mmCIF file of C-alpha atoms and ligand atoms in Angstrom:
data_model
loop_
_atom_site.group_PDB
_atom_site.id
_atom_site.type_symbol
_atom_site.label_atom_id
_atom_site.label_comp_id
_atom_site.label_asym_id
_atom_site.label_seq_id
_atom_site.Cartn_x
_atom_site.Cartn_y
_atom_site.Cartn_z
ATOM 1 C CA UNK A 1 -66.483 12.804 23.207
ATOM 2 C CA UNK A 2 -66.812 11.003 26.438
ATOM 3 C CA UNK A 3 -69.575 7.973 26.221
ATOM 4 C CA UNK A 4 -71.879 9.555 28.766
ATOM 5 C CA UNK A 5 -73.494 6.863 30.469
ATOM 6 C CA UNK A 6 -73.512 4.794 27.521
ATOM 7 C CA UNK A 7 -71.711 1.423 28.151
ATOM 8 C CA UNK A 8 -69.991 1.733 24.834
ATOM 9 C CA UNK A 9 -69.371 4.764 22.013
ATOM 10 C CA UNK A 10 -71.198 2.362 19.418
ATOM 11 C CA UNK A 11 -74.484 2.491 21.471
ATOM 12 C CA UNK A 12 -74.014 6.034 22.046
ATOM 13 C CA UNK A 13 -73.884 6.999 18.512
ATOM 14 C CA UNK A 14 -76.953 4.457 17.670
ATOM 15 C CA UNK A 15 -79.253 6.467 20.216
ATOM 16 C CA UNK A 16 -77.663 10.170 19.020
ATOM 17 C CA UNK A 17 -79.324 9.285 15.610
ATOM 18 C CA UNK A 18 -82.110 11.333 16.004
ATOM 19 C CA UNK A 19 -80.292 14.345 17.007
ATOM 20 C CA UNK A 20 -77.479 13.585 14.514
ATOM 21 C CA UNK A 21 -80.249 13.200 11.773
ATOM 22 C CA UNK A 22 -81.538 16.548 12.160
ATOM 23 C CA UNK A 23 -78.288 18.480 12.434
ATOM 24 C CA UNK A 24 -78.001 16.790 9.086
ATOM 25 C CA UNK A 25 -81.211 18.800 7.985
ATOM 26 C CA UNK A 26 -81.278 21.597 9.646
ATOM 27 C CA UNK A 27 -81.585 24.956 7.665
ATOM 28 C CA UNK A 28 -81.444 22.480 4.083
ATOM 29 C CA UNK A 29 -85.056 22.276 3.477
ATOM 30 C CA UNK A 30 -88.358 23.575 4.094
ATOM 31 C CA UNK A 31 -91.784 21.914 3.588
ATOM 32 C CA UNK A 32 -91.119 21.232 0.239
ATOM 33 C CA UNK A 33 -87.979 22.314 -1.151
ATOM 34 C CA UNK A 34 -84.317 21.535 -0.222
ATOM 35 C CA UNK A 35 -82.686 24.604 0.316
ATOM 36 C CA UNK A 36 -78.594 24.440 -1.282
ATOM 37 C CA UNK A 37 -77.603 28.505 -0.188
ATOM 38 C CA UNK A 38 -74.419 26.676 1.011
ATOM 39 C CA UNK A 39 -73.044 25.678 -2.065
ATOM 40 C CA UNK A 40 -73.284 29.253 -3.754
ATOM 41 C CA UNK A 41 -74.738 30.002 -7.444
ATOM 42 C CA UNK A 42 -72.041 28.300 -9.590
ATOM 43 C CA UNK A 43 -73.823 24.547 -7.881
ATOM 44 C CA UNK A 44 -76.878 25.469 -8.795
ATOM 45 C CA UNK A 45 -75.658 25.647 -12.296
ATOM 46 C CA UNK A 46 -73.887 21.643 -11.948
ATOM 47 C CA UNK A 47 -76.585 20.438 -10.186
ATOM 48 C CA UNK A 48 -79.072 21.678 -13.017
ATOM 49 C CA UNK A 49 -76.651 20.219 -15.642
ATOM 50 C CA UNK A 50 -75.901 17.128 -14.293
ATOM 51 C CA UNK A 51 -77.811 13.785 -16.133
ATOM 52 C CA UNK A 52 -75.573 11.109 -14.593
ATOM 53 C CA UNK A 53 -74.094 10.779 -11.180
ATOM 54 C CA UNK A 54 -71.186 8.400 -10.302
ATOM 55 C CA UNK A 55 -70.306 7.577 -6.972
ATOM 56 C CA UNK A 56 -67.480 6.080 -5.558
ATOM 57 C CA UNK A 57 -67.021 4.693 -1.747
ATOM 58 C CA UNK A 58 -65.756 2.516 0.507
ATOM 59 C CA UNK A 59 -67.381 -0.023 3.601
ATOM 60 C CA UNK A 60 -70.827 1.577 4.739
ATOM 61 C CA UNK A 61 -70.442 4.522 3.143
ATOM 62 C CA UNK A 62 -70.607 2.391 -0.042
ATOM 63 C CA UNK A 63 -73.857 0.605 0.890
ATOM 64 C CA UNK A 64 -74.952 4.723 1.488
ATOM 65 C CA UNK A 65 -74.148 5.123 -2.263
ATOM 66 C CA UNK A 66 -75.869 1.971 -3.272
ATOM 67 C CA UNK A 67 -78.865 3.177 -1.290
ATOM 68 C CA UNK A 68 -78.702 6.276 -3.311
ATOM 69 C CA UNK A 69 -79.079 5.070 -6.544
ATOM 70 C CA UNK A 70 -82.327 3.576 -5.955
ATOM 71 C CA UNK A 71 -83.417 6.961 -5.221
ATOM 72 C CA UNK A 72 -81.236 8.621 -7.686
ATOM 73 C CA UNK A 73 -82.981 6.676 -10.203
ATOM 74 C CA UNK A 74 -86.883 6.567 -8.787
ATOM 75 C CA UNK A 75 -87.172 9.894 -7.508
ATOM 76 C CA UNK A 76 -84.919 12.190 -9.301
ATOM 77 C CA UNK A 77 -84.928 10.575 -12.484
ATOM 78 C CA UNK A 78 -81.015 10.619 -13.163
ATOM 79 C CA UNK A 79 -78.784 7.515 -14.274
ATOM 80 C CA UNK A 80 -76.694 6.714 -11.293
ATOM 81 C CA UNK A 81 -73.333 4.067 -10.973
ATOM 82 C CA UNK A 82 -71.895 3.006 -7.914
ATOM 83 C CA UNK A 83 -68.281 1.680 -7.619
ATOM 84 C CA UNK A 84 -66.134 0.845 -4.813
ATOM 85 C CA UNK A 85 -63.082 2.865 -4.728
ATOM 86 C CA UNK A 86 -60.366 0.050 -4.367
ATOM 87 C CA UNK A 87 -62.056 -1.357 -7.296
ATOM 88 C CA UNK A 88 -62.666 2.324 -9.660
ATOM 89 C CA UNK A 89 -59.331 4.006 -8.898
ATOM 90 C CA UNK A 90 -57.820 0.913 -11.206
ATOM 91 C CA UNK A 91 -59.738 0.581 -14.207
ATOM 92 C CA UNK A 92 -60.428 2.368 -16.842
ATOM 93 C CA UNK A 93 -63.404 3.850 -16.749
ATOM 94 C CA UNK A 94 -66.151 5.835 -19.719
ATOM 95 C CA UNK A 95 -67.584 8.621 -18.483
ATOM 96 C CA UNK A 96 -71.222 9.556 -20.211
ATOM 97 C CA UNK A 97 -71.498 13.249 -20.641
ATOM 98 C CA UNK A 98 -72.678 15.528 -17.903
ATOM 99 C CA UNK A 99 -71.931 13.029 -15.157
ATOM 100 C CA UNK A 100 -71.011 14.389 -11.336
ATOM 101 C CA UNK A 101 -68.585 12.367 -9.417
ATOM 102 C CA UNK A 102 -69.770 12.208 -5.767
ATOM 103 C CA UNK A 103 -67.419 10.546 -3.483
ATOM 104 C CA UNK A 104 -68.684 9.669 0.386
ATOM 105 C CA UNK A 105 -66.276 9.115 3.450
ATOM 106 C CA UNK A 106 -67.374 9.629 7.174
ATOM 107 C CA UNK A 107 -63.550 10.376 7.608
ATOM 108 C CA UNK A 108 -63.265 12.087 4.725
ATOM 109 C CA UNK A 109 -59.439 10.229 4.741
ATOM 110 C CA UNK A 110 -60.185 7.134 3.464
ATOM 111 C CA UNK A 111 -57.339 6.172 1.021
ATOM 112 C CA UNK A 112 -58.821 4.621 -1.499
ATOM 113 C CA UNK A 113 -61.927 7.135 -1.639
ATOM 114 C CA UNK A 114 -59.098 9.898 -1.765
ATOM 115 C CA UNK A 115 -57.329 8.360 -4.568
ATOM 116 C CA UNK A 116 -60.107 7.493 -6.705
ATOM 117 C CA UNK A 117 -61.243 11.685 -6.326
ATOM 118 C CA UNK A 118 -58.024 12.472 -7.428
ATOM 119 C CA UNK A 119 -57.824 10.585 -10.445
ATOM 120 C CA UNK A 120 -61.683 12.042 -10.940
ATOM 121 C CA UNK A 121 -60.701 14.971 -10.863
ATOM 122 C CA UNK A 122 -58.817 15.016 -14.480
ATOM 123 C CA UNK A 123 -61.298 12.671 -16.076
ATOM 124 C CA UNK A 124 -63.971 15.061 -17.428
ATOM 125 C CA UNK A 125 -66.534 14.267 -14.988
ATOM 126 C CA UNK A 126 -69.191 17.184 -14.818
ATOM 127 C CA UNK A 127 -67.582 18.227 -11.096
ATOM 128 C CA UNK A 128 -66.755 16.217 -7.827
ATOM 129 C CA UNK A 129 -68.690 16.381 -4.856
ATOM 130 C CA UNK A 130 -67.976 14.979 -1.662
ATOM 131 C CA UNK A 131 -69.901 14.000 1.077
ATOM 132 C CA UNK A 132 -68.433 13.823 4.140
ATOM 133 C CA UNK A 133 -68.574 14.111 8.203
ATOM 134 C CA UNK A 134 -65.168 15.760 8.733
ATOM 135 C CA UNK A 135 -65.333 19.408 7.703
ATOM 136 C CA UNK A 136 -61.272 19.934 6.802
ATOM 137 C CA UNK A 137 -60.356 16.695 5.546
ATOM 138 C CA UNK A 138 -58.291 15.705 2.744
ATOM 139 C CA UNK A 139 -61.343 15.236 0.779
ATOM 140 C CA UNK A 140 -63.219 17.827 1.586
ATOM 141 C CA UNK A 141 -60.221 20.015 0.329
ATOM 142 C CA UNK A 142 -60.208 18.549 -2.958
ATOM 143 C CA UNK A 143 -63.557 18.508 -4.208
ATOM 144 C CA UNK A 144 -65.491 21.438 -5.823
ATOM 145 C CA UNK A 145 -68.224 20.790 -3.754
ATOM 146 C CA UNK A 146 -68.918 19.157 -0.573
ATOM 147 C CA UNK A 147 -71.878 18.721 1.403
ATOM 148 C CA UNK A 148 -71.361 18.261 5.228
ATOM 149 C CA UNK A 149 -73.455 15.348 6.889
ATOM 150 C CA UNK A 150 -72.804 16.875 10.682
ATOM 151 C CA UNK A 151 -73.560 13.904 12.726
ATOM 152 C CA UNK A 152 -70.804 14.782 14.565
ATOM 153 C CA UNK A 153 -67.444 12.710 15.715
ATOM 154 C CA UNK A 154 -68.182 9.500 15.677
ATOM 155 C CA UNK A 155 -65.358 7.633 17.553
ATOM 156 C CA UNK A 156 -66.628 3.066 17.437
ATOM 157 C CA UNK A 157 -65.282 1.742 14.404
ATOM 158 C CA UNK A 158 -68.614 0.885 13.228
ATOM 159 C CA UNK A 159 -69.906 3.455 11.392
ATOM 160 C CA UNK A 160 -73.618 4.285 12.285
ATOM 161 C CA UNK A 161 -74.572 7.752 12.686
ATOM 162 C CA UNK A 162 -72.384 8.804 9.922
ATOM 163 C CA UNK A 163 -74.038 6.480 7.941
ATOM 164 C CA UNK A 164 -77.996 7.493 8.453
ATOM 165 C CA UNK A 165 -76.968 11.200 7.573
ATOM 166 C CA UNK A 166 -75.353 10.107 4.556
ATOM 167 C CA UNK A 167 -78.584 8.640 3.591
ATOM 168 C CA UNK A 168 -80.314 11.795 4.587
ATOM 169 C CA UNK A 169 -78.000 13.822 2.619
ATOM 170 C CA UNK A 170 -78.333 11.569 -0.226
ATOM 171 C CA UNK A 171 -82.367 12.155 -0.022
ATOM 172 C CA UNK A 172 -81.763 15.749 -0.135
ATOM 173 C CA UNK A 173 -79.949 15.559 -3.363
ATOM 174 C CA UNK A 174 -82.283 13.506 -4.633
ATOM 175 C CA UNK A 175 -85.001 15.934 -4.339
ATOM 176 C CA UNK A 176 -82.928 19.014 -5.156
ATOM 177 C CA UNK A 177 -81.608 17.563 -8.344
ATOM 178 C CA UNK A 178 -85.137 16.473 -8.888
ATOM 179 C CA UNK A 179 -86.196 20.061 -9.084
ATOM 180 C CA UNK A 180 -84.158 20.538 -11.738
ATOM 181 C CA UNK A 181 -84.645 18.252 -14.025
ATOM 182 C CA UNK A 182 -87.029 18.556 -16.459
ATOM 183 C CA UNK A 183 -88.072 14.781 -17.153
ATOM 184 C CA UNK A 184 -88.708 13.692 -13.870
ATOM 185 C CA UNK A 185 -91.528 11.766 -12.595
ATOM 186 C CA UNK A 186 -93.593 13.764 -9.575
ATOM 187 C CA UNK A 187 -92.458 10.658 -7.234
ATOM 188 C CA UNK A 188 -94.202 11.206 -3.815
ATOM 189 C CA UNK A 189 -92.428 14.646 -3.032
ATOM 190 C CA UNK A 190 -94.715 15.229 -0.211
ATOM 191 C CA UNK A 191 -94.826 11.716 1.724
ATOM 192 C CA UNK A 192 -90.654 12.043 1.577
ATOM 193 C CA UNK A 193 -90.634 16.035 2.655
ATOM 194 C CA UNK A 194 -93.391 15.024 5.558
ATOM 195 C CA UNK A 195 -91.094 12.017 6.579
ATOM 196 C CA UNK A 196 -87.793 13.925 6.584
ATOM 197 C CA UNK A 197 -89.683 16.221 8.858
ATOM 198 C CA UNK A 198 -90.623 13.796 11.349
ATOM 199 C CA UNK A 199 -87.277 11.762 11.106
ATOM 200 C CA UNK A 200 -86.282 13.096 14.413
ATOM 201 C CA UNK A 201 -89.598 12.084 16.213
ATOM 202 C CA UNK A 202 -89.510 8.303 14.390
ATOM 203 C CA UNK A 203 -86.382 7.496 14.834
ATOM 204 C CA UNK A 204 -86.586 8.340 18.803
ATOM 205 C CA UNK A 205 -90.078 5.841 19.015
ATOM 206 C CA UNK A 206 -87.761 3.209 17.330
ATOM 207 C CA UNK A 207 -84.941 3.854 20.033
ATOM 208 C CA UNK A 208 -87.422 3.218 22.428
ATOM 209 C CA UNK A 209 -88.503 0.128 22.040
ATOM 210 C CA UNK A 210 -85.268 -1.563 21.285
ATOM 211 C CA UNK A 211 -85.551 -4.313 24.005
ATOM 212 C CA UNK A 212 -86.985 -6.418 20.834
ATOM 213 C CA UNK A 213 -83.409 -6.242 19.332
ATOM 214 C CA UNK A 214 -81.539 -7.260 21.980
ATOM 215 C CA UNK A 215 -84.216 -10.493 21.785
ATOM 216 C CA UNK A 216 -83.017 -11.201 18.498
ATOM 217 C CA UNK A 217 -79.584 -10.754 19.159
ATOM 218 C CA UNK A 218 -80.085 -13.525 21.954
ATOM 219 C CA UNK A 219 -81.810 -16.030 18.824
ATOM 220 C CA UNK A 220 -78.552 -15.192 16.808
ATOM 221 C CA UNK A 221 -75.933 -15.973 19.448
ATOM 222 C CA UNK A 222 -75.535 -19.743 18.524
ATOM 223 C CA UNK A 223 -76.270 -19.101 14.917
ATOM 224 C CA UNK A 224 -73.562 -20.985 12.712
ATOM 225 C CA UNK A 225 -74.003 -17.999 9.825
ATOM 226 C CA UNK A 226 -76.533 -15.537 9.129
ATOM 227 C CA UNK A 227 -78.663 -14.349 6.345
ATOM 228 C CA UNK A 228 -80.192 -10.506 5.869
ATOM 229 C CA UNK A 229 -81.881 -10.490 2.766
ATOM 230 C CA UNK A 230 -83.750 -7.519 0.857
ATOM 231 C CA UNK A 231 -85.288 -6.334 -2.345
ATOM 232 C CA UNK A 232 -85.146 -2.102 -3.672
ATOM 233 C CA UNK A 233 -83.407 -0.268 -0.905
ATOM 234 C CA UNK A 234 -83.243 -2.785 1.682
ATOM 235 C CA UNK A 235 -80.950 -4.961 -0.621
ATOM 236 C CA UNK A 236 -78.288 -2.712 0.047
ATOM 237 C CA UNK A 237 -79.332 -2.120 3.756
ATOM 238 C CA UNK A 238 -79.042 -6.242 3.789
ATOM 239 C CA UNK A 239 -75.211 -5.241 2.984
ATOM 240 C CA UNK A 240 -74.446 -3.035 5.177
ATOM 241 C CA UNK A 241 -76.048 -5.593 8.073
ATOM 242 C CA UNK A 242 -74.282 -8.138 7.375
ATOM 243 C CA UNK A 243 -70.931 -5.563 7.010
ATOM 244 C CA UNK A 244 -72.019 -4.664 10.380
ATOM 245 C CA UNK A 245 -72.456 -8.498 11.860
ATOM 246 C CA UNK A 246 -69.430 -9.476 10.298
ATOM 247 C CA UNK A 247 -67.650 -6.389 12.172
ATOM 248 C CA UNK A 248 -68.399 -6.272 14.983
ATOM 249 C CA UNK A 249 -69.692 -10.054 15.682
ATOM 250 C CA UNK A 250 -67.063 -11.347 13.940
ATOM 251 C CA UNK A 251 -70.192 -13.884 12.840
ATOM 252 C CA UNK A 252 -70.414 -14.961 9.235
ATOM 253 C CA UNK A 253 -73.092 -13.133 7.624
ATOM 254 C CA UNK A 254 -74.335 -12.368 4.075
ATOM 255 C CA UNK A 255 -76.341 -9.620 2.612
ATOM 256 C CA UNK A 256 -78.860 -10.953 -0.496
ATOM 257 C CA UNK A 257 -80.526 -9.790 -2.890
ATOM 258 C CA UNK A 258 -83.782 -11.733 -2.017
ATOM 259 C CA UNK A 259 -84.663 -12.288 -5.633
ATOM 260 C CA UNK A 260 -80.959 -14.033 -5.980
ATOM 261 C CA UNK A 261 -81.295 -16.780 -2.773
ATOM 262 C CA UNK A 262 -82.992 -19.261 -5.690
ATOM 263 C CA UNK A 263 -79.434 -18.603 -7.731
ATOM 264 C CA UNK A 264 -76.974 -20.711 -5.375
ATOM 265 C CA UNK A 265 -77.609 -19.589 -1.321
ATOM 266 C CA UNK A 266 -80.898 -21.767 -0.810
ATOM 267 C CA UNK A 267 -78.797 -24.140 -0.699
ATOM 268 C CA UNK A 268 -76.780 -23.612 2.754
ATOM 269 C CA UNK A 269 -80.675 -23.131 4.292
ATOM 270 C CA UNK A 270 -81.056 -24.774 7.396
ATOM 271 C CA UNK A 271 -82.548 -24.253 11.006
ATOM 272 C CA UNK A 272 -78.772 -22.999 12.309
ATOM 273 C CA UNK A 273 -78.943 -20.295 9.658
ATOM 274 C CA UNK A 274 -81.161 -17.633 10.286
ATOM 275 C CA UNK A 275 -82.627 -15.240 8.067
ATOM 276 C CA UNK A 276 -83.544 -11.685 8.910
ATOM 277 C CA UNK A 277 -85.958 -10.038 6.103
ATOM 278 C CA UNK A 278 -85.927 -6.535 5.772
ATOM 279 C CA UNK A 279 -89.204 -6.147 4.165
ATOM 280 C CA UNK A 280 -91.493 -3.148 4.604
ATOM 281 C CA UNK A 281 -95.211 -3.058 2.980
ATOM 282 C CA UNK A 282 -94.348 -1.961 -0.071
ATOM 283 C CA UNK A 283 -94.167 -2.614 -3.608
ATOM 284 C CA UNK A 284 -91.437 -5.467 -3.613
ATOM 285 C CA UNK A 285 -93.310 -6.906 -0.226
ATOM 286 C CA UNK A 286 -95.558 -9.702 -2.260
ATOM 287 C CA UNK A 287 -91.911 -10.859 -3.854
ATOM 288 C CA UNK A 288 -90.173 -11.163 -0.899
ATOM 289 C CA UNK A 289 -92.819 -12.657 0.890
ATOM 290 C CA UNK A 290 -92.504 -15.758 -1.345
ATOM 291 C CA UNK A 291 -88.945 -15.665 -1.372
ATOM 292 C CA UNK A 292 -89.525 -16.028 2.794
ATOM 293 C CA UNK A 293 -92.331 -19.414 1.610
ATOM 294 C CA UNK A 294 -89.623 -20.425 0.246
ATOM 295 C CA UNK A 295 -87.206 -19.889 3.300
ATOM 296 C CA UNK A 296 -89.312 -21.483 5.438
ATOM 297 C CA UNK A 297 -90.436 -24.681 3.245
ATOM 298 C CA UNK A 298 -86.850 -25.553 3.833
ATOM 299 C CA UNK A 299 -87.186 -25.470 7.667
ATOM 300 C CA UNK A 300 -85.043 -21.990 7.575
ATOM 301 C CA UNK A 301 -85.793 -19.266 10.694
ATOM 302 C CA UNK A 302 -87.022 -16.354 9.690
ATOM 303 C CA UNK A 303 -86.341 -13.053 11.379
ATOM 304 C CA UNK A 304 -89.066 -10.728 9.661
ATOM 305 C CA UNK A 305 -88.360 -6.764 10.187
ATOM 306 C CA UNK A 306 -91.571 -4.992 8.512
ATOM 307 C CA UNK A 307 -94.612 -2.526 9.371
ATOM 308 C CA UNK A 308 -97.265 -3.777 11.052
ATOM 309 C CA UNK A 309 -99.107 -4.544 7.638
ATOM 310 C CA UNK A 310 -96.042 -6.713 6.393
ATOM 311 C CA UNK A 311 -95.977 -8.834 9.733
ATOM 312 C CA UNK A 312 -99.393 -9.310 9.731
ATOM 313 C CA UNK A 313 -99.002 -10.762 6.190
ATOM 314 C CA UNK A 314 -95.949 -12.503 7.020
ATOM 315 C CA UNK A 315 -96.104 -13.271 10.934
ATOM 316 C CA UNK A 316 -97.134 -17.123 10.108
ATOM 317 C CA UNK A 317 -94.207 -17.979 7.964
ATOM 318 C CA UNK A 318 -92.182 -16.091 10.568
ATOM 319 C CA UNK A 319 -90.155 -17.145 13.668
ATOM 320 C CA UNK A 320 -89.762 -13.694 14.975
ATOM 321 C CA UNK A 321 -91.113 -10.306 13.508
ATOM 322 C CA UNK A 322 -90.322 -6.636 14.541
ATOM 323 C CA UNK A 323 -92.776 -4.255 13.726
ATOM 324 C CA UNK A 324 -91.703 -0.678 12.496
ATOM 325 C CA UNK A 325 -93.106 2.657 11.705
ATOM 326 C CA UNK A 326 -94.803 2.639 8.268
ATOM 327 C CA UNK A 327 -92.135 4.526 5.514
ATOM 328 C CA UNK A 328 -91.669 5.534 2.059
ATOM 329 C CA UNK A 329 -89.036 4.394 -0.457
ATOM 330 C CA UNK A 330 -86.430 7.210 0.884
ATOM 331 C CA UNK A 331 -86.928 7.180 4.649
ATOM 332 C CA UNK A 332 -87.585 3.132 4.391
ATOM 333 C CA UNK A 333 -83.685 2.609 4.686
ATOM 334 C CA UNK A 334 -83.243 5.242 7.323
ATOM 335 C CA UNK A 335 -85.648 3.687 9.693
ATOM 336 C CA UNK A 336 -84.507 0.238 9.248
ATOM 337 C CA UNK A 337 -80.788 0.951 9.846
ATOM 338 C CA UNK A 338 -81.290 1.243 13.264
ATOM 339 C CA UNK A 339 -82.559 -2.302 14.110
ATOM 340 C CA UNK A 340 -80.114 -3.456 11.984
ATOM 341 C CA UNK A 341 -77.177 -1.685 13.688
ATOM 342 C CA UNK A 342 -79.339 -2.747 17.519
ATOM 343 C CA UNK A 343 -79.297 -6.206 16.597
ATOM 344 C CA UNK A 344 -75.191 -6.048 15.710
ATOM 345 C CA UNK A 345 -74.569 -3.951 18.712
ATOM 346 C CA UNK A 346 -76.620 -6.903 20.919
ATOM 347 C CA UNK A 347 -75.220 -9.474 19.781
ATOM 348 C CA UNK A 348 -71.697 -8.004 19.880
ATOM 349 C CA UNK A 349 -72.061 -7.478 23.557
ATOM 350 C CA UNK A 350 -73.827 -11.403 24.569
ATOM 351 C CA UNK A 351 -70.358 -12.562 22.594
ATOM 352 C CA UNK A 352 -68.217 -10.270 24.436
ATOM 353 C CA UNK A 353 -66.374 -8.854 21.821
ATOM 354 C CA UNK A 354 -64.513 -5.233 21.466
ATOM 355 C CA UNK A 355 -67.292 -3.142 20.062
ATOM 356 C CA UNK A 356 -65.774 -0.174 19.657
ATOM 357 C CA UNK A 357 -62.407 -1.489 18.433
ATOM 358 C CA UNK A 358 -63.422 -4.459 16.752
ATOM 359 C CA UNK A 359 -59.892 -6.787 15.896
ATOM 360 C CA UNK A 360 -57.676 -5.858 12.901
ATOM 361 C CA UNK A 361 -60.232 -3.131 11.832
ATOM 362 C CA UNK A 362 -59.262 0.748 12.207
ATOM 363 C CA UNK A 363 -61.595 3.741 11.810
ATOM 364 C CA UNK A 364 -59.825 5.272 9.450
ATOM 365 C CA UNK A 365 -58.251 3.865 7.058
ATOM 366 C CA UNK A 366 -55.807 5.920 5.124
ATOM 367 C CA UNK A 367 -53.313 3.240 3.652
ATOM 368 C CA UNK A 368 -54.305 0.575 0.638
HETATM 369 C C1 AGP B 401 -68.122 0.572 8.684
HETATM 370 O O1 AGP B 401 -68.719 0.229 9.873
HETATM 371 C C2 AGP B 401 -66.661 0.525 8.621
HETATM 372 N N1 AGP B 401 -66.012 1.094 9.713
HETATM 373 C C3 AGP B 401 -66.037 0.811 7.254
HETATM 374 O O2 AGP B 401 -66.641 -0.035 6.317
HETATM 375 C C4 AGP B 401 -66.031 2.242 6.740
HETATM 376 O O3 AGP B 401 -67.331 2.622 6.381
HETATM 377 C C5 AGP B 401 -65.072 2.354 5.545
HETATM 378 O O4 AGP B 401 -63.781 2.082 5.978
HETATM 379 C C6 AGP B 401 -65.116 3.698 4.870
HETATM 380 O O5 AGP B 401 -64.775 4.712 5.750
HETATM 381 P P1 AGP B 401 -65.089 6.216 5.418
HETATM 382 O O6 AGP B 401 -66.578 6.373 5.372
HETATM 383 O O7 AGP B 401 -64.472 6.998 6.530
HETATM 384 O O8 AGP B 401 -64.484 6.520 4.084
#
């Protein structure tokens, strides 16, 4: 637990991603299965029952969840809700048949997350299942099942680590509950095996090349508010950078759905207002690149984060452009996390905040 070397535990846990990432994996899948021994028979069983998954969250771990559901949806097939917890433990709620309540905390203490399992727990939900970093936590004791990310402690308030093996756990779901069910569409099971494989290995070439972060950290120091903006996956990845701007910058900062700038936020476009674009070459890349035309014919700066076939599309509506590692539609919002969480961590320092203990925030937070 000591920050070895590292000039701060936040930029520690950033470059243990790759290591964290495969902890996450280890010993849970092969080439082309996830393997779920851990969990005994009797999960089998729920996970082979369940048509409708429900999850409930707090902070990052709630952008994990929103992530999810994408996936949930594309590659496994199954209806999937996602609710904050301050928001779900109050309301009534229906509950469709067959539905698994899956509640995600790094701490595994989070108050809210805690309550809203409890009051799950009586509903008539399927089962619970909790995902979690902290083996012997409240929640972890009172959930059926629990899947373990082990990223290890992670001590700056900004979550990071804990977050990117959330996702990966979340893929692994996917795919397992995939398996099971019988409608599913055959979405790309081998690109997303092949890229979990090589997670480790991509992650570590992003790592190395993030002097280009700490660039666009220095174009977002004077910035009067920021703008991430996404479409699929990366719309709740735009969340969780802004969550982690607003954090740890303590710079305004919005997450968009691109598709929704045209609805009201066009409006505050101007050259003080940057906007970063998380936009790999994909099949929502054509739509966002006109939502960026559209950026830009209003003088806005554009911050493009893509694959190199993306920038090259892009580069002349852009002001800056980071190129990344090609993806999939799973591993797309593991990859991009980490210049995401860079260009926070950068910009934090050039401002001279407390990065590990941003102001009036706590890493755990276990009262309402
Ligand atoms: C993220 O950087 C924050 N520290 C915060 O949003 C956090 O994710 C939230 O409080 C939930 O915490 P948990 O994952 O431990 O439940």
């Amino acid at each position: 637990t000591d920050k070895q070397g590292y000039r701060h535990y936040m930029m520690k846990e950033i470059f243990f991603q790759p290591d964290a990432i495969s902890k996450t994996l280890k010993g849970r899948i092969t080439k082309d299965q996830v393997i779920t021994k851990e969990f005994g028979e009797s999960a089998d069983l729920i996970f082979s029952k369940t048509e409708c998954i429900k999850i409930v969250a707090c902070g990052t771990s709630y952008h994990a969840g929103l992530i999810a559901a994408y996936w949930m949806e594309k590659v496994a097939n199954i209806h999937c809700q996602v609710e904050i917890a301050s928001e779900y433990r109050y309301r009534k709620s229906v509950i469709l048949d067959n539905t698994l309540f899956v509640a995600v905390s790094q701490s595994g203490e989070t108050a809210d997350t805690l309550a809203a399992l409890r009051t799950a727990k009586d509903a008539g939900y399927l089962s619970t299942l909790v995902i979690c970093n902290v083996d012997e936590s409240s929640l972890t004791r009172d959930s059926a099942l629990c899947f373990l990310t082990h990223a290890g402690t992670e001590i700056g308030v900004a979550s990071t680590k804990a977050f990117t093996s959330q996702l990966a756990v979340f893929a692994l779901l996917a795919l397992h509950i995939k398996k099971n069910n019988m409608q599913n569409i055959d979405y790309a099971k081998d690109t997303i095996f092949q890229s979990l494989f090589e997670m480790q290995q991509t992650m570590r070439r992003i790592l190395k090349n993030s002097k280009k972060f700490e660039e666009v950290a220095h174009s977002l120091r004077d910035a009067k508010s920021i703008f991430y903006i996404g479409r699929g996956p990366m719309y709740p990845l735009a969340l969780e950078g802004a969550l982690k701007l607003k954090e740890i910058t303590y710079k305004h900062c919005e997450g968009y759905a691109a598709g929704e700038l045209k609805h009201g936020p066009l409006a505050l476009i101007e050259d003080d207002i940057p906007v970063i674009a998380l936009a790999p070459y994909d099949e929502n890349f054509l739509k966002i690149l006109s939502n960026i035309q559209e950026i830009k014919a209003r003088n806005g700066k554009i911050i493009l984060i893509s694959d190199s076939k993306g920038v090259d599309k892009a580069k002349k509506y852009c002001d800056q452009t980071i190129v990344l590692p090609n993806t999939n539609f799973v591993t797309s919002a593991i990859l991009y996390s980490l210049p995401v969480q860079l260009i926070a961590y950068h910009l934090a320092v050039l401002l001279g905040t407390d990065v590990d203990q941003p102001r009036n925030l706590a890493k755990s937070v276990t009262v309402e």
